[in-house]
């Protein structure tokens, strides 16, 4: 999984006055959980743009001003209800030997046969929650929808992987091709119908010759 580095400064004072002063200076108060004790730090608000305003999933390298670097994932973020400015960010520390649960975006590739014939692609889930060691976290869950016909669907059971575990039931539908008023039969079905029609037309002709 791709990683983003955020440069932060450790903070000793975590009171309301200190927090307000940080925000007035364009800094975002942050807390890193998961280690021996919480780590309080602050980072420039602009540093979070590539992490927050994107559909992609990333791990984070927190580089502190004391030279320490910590691996983490975004756990929670608070926005101002009016201005949408970032008020506070929580991170969770990653360890190489400990699995982490994370929401991973679903990426659909290809052009569905069913959609070409008038069907409608329905995305039931745009992200899937998985559990894995940090080294096995994927950037996205890839699904090739090319072979899907009208009425076909893709369930979690078809996406199972040895590197991570899905935190959904195997029957959970991720995407499907629904029928519509303008839908037509798939090309293969049309060819079968055409062949049957040709056979039916040849039969009376053969009987007439006899």
GROMACS .gro file of C-alpha atoms in nm:
model
  210
    1UNK     CA    1   0.000   0.000   0.000
    2UNK     CA    2   0.118   0.351  -0.080
    3UNK     CA    3   0.236   0.565   0.209
    4UNK     CA    4   0.217   0.937   0.285
    5UNK     CA    5   0.464   1.114   0.515
    6UNK     CA    6   0.336   1.373   0.760
    7UNK     CA    7   0.588   1.588   0.945
    8UNK     CA    8   0.472   1.665   1.296
    9UNK     CA    9   0.587   1.839   1.612
   10UNK     CA   10   0.531   1.678   1.948
   11UNK     CA   11   0.320   1.882   2.187
   12UNK     CA   12   0.327   1.873   2.563
   13UNK     CA   13   0.027   2.092   2.636
   14UNK     CA   14  -0.306   1.940   2.528
   15UNK     CA   15  -0.548   2.186   2.691
   16UNK     CA   16  -0.816   2.387   2.510
   17UNK     CA   17  -0.609   2.706   2.499
   18UNK     CA   18  -0.308   2.529   2.348
   19UNK     CA   19  -0.530   2.350   2.097
   20UNK     CA   20  -0.698   2.673   1.991
   21UNK     CA   21  -0.360   2.841   1.949
   22UNK     CA   22  -0.244   2.555   1.723
   23UNK     CA   23  -0.551   2.585   1.500
   24UNK     CA   24  -0.510   2.962   1.475
   25UNK     CA   25  -0.156   2.896   1.352
   26UNK     CA   26  -0.278   2.659   1.079
   27UNK     CA   27  -0.179   2.347   1.272
   28UNK     CA   28  -0.397   2.039   1.337
   29UNK     CA   29  -0.378   1.868   1.679
   30UNK     CA   30  -0.330   1.491   1.640
   31UNK     CA   31  -0.306   1.184   1.860
   32UNK     CA   32  -0.141   0.852   1.777
   33UNK     CA   33  -0.288   0.552   1.961
   34UNK     CA   34  -0.191   0.186   1.968
   35UNK     CA   35   0.154   0.212   2.124
   36UNK     CA   36   0.265   0.202   2.487
   37UNK     CA   37   0.108   0.545   2.538
   38UNK     CA   38  -0.069   0.805   2.322
   39UNK     CA   39   0.158   1.037   2.126
   40UNK     CA   40   0.031   1.395   2.096
   41UNK     CA   41   0.161   1.602   1.806
   42UNK     CA   42   0.059   1.870   1.559
   43UNK     CA   43   0.102   1.901   1.182
   44UNK     CA   44   0.020   2.168   0.919
   45UNK     CA   45  -0.337   2.141   0.791
   46UNK     CA   46  -0.216   2.137   0.431
   47UNK     CA   47  -0.021   1.817   0.505
   48UNK     CA   48  -0.348   1.620   0.523
   49UNK     CA   49  -0.483   1.709   0.177
   50UNK     CA   50  -0.349   1.398   0.003
   51UNK     CA   51  -0.460   1.176   0.290
   52UNK     CA   52  -0.811   1.304   0.357
   53UNK     CA   53  -0.945   1.436   0.026
   54UNK     CA   54  -0.899   1.117  -0.175
   55UNK     CA   55  -1.092   0.791  -0.223
   56UNK     CA   56  -0.765   0.595  -0.199
   57UNK     CA   57  -0.637   0.420   0.113
   58UNK     CA   58  -0.290   0.499   0.247
   59UNK     CA   59  -0.066   0.416   0.535
   60UNK     CA   60   0.107   0.708   0.705
   61UNK     CA   61   0.464   0.770   0.816
   62UNK     CA   62   0.460   1.021   1.100
   63UNK     CA   63   0.797   1.194   1.112
   64UNK     CA   64   0.835   1.378   1.444
   65UNK     CA   65   1.069   1.669   1.507
   66UNK     CA   66   1.272   1.459   1.754
   67UNK     CA   67   1.382   1.231   1.468
   68UNK     CA   68   1.139   0.948   1.550
   69UNK     CA   69   0.927   0.795   1.271
   70UNK     CA   70   0.611   0.596   1.336
   71UNK     CA   71   0.396   0.397   1.094
   72UNK     CA   72   0.022   0.444   1.126
   73UNK     CA   73  -0.319   0.455   0.959
   74UNK     CA   74  -0.585   0.722   0.979
   75UNK     CA   75  -0.843   0.621   1.239
   76UNK     CA   76  -1.072   0.920   1.282
   77UNK     CA   77  -1.098   1.281   1.171
   78UNK     CA   78  -1.314   1.569   1.294
   79UNK     CA   79  -1.424   1.860   1.075
   80UNK     CA   80  -1.566   2.199   1.168
   81UNK     CA   81  -1.946   2.181   1.108
   82UNK     CA   82  -1.952   2.514   0.918
   83UNK     CA   83  -1.612   2.570   0.758
   84UNK     CA   84  -1.518   2.202   0.707
   85UNK     CA   85  -1.169   2.276   0.835
   86UNK     CA   86  -0.990   1.985   0.999
   87UNK     CA   87  -1.019   2.014   1.378
   88UNK     CA   88  -0.854   1.695   1.503
   89UNK     CA   89  -0.705   1.372   1.367
   90UNK     CA   90  -0.658   1.035   1.536
   91UNK     CA   91  -0.407   0.780   1.408
   92UNK     CA   92  -0.350   0.417   1.500
   93UNK     CA   93   0.005   0.285   1.511
   94UNK     CA   94   0.107  -0.005   1.288
   95UNK     CA   95   0.335  -0.292   1.386
   96UNK     CA   96   0.483  -0.539   1.139
   97UNK     CA   97   0.363  -0.845   1.335
   98UNK     CA   98   0.011  -0.721   1.417
   99UNK     CA   99  -0.288  -0.732   1.182
  100UNK     CA  100  -0.490  -0.418   1.126
  101UNK     CA  101  -0.850  -0.372   1.006
  102UNK     CA  102  -0.891  -0.117   0.728
  103UNK     CA  103  -1.146  -0.009   0.465
  104UNK     CA  104  -1.005  -0.066   0.116
  105UNK     CA  105  -1.159   0.094  -0.198
  106UNK     CA  106  -1.310  -0.133  -0.466
  107UNK     CA  107  -1.183  -0.067  -0.818
  108UNK     CA  108  -1.396  -0.199  -1.106
  109UNK     CA  109  -1.216  -0.257  -1.438
  110UNK     CA  110  -1.332  -0.362  -1.785
  111UNK     CA  111  -1.661  -0.317  -1.971
  112UNK     CA  112  -1.944  -0.547  -1.873
  113UNK     CA  113  -2.125  -0.741  -2.146
  114UNK     CA  114  -2.449  -0.684  -1.959
  115UNK     CA  115  -2.401  -0.307  -1.952
  116UNK     CA  116  -2.328  -0.305  -2.326
  117UNK     CA  117  -2.664  -0.473  -2.376
  118UNK     CA  118  -2.854  -0.213  -2.174
  119UNK     CA  119  -2.811  -0.347  -1.822
  120UNK     CA  120  -2.729  -0.121  -1.528
  121UNK     CA  121  -2.419  -0.159  -1.312
  122UNK     CA  122  -2.500  -0.135  -0.943
  123UNK     CA  123  -2.218  -0.085  -0.693
  124UNK     CA  124  -2.341  -0.215  -0.359
  125UNK     CA  125  -2.013  -0.144  -0.180
  126UNK     CA  126  -1.743   0.103  -0.278
  127UNK     CA  127  -1.512  -0.009   0.004
  128UNK     CA  128  -1.450  -0.344   0.170
  129UNK     CA  129  -1.317  -0.388   0.522
  130UNK     CA  130  -1.028  -0.631   0.549
  131UNK     CA  131  -0.784  -0.749   0.815
  132UNK     CA  132  -0.418  -0.804   0.732
  133UNK     CA  133  -0.059  -0.749   0.831
  134UNK     CA  134   0.060  -0.402   0.721
  135UNK     CA  135   0.284  -0.549   0.451
  136UNK     CA  136  -0.016  -0.725   0.292
  137UNK     CA  137  -0.253  -0.428   0.278
  138UNK     CA  138  -0.356  -0.370  -0.087
  139UNK     CA  139  -0.406  -0.029  -0.249
  140UNK     CA  140  -0.748  -0.147  -0.375
  141UNK     CA  141  -0.963  -0.454  -0.436
  142UNK     CA  142  -0.965  -0.511  -0.813
  143UNK     CA  143  -1.273  -0.661  -0.983
  144UNK     CA  144  -1.288  -0.726  -1.359
  145UNK     CA  145  -1.653  -0.687  -1.460
  146UNK     CA  146  -1.595  -0.768  -1.830
  147UNK     CA  147  -1.759  -1.116  -1.822
  148UNK     CA  148  -2.066  -1.007  -1.623
  149UNK     CA  149  -2.398  -1.045  -1.802
  150UNK     CA  150  -2.739  -0.911  -1.702
  151UNK     CA  151  -2.834  -1.078  -1.374
  152UNK     CA  152  -2.474  -1.162  -1.277
  153UNK     CA  153  -2.321  -1.043  -0.950
  154UNK     CA  154  -1.991  -1.056  -0.765
  155UNK     CA  155  -1.990  -1.168  -0.401
  156UNK     CA  156  -1.712  -1.154  -0.142
  157UNK     CA  157  -1.668  -1.532  -0.175
  158UNK     CA  158  -1.526  -1.474  -0.525
  159UNK     CA  159  -1.262  -1.232  -0.396
  160UNK     CA  160  -1.100  -1.440  -0.123
  161UNK     CA  161  -0.726  -1.390  -0.092
  162UNK     CA  162  -0.454  -1.561   0.112
  163UNK     CA  163  -0.295  -1.229   0.211
  164UNK     CA  164  -0.594  -1.078   0.388
  165UNK     CA  165  -0.930  -1.163   0.543
  166UNK     CA  166  -1.258  -0.996   0.451
  167UNK     CA  167  -1.464  -0.875   0.745
  168UNK     CA  168  -1.787  -0.938   0.554
  169UNK     CA  169  -1.992  -1.254   0.504
  170UNK     CA  170  -1.905  -1.456   0.193
  171UNK     CA  171  -2.250  -1.387   0.048
  172UNK     CA  172  -2.214  -1.007   0.061
  173UNK     CA  173  -2.274  -0.871  -0.291
  174UNK     CA  174  -2.018  -0.612  -0.400
  175UNK     CA  175  -2.158  -0.529  -0.744
  176UNK     CA  176  -2.414  -0.663  -0.991
  177UNK     CA  177  -2.565  -0.603  -1.334
  178UNK     CA  178  -2.936  -0.525  -1.311
  179UNK     CA  179  -3.182  -0.541  -1.598
  180UNK     CA  180  -3.353  -0.231  -1.739
  181UNK     CA  181  -3.631  -0.144  -1.985
  182UNK     CA  182  -3.384  -0.103  -2.268
  183UNK     CA  183  -3.191  -0.423  -2.193
  184UNK     CA  184  -3.153  -0.683  -2.468
  185UNK     CA  185  -3.043  -1.044  -2.463
  186UNK     CA  186  -2.668  -1.107  -2.447
  187UNK     CA  187  -2.498  -1.165  -2.780
  188UNK     CA  188  -2.452  -1.537  -2.713
  189UNK     CA  189  -2.824  -1.571  -2.638
  190UNK     CA  190  -2.911  -1.378  -2.954
  191UNK     CA  191  -2.695  -1.610  -3.163
  192UNK     CA  192  -2.870  -1.914  -3.015
  193UNK     CA  193  -3.212  -1.765  -3.091
  194UNK     CA  194  -3.104  -1.681  -3.446
  195UNK     CA  195  -2.973  -2.035  -3.500
  196UNK     CA  196  -3.299  -2.187  -3.372
  197UNK     CA  197  -3.494  -1.958  -3.605
  198UNK     CA  198  -3.283  -2.065  -3.903
  199UNK     CA  199  -3.336  -2.434  -3.823
  200UNK     CA  200  -3.711  -2.379  -3.798
  201UNK     CA  201  -3.717  -2.204  -4.137
  202UNK     CA  202  -3.519  -2.482  -4.307
  203UNK     CA  203  -3.747  -2.758  -4.181
  204UNK     CA  204  -4.061  -2.663  -4.386
  205UNK     CA  205  -3.846  -2.606  -4.695
  206UNK     CA  206  -3.700  -2.956  -4.663
  207UNK     CA  207  -4.049  -3.106  -4.620
  208UNK     CA  208  -4.173  -2.923  -4.932
  209UNK     CA  209  -3.896  -3.075  -5.145
  210UNK     CA  210  -3.991  -3.424  -5.027
   0.00000   0.00000   0.00000
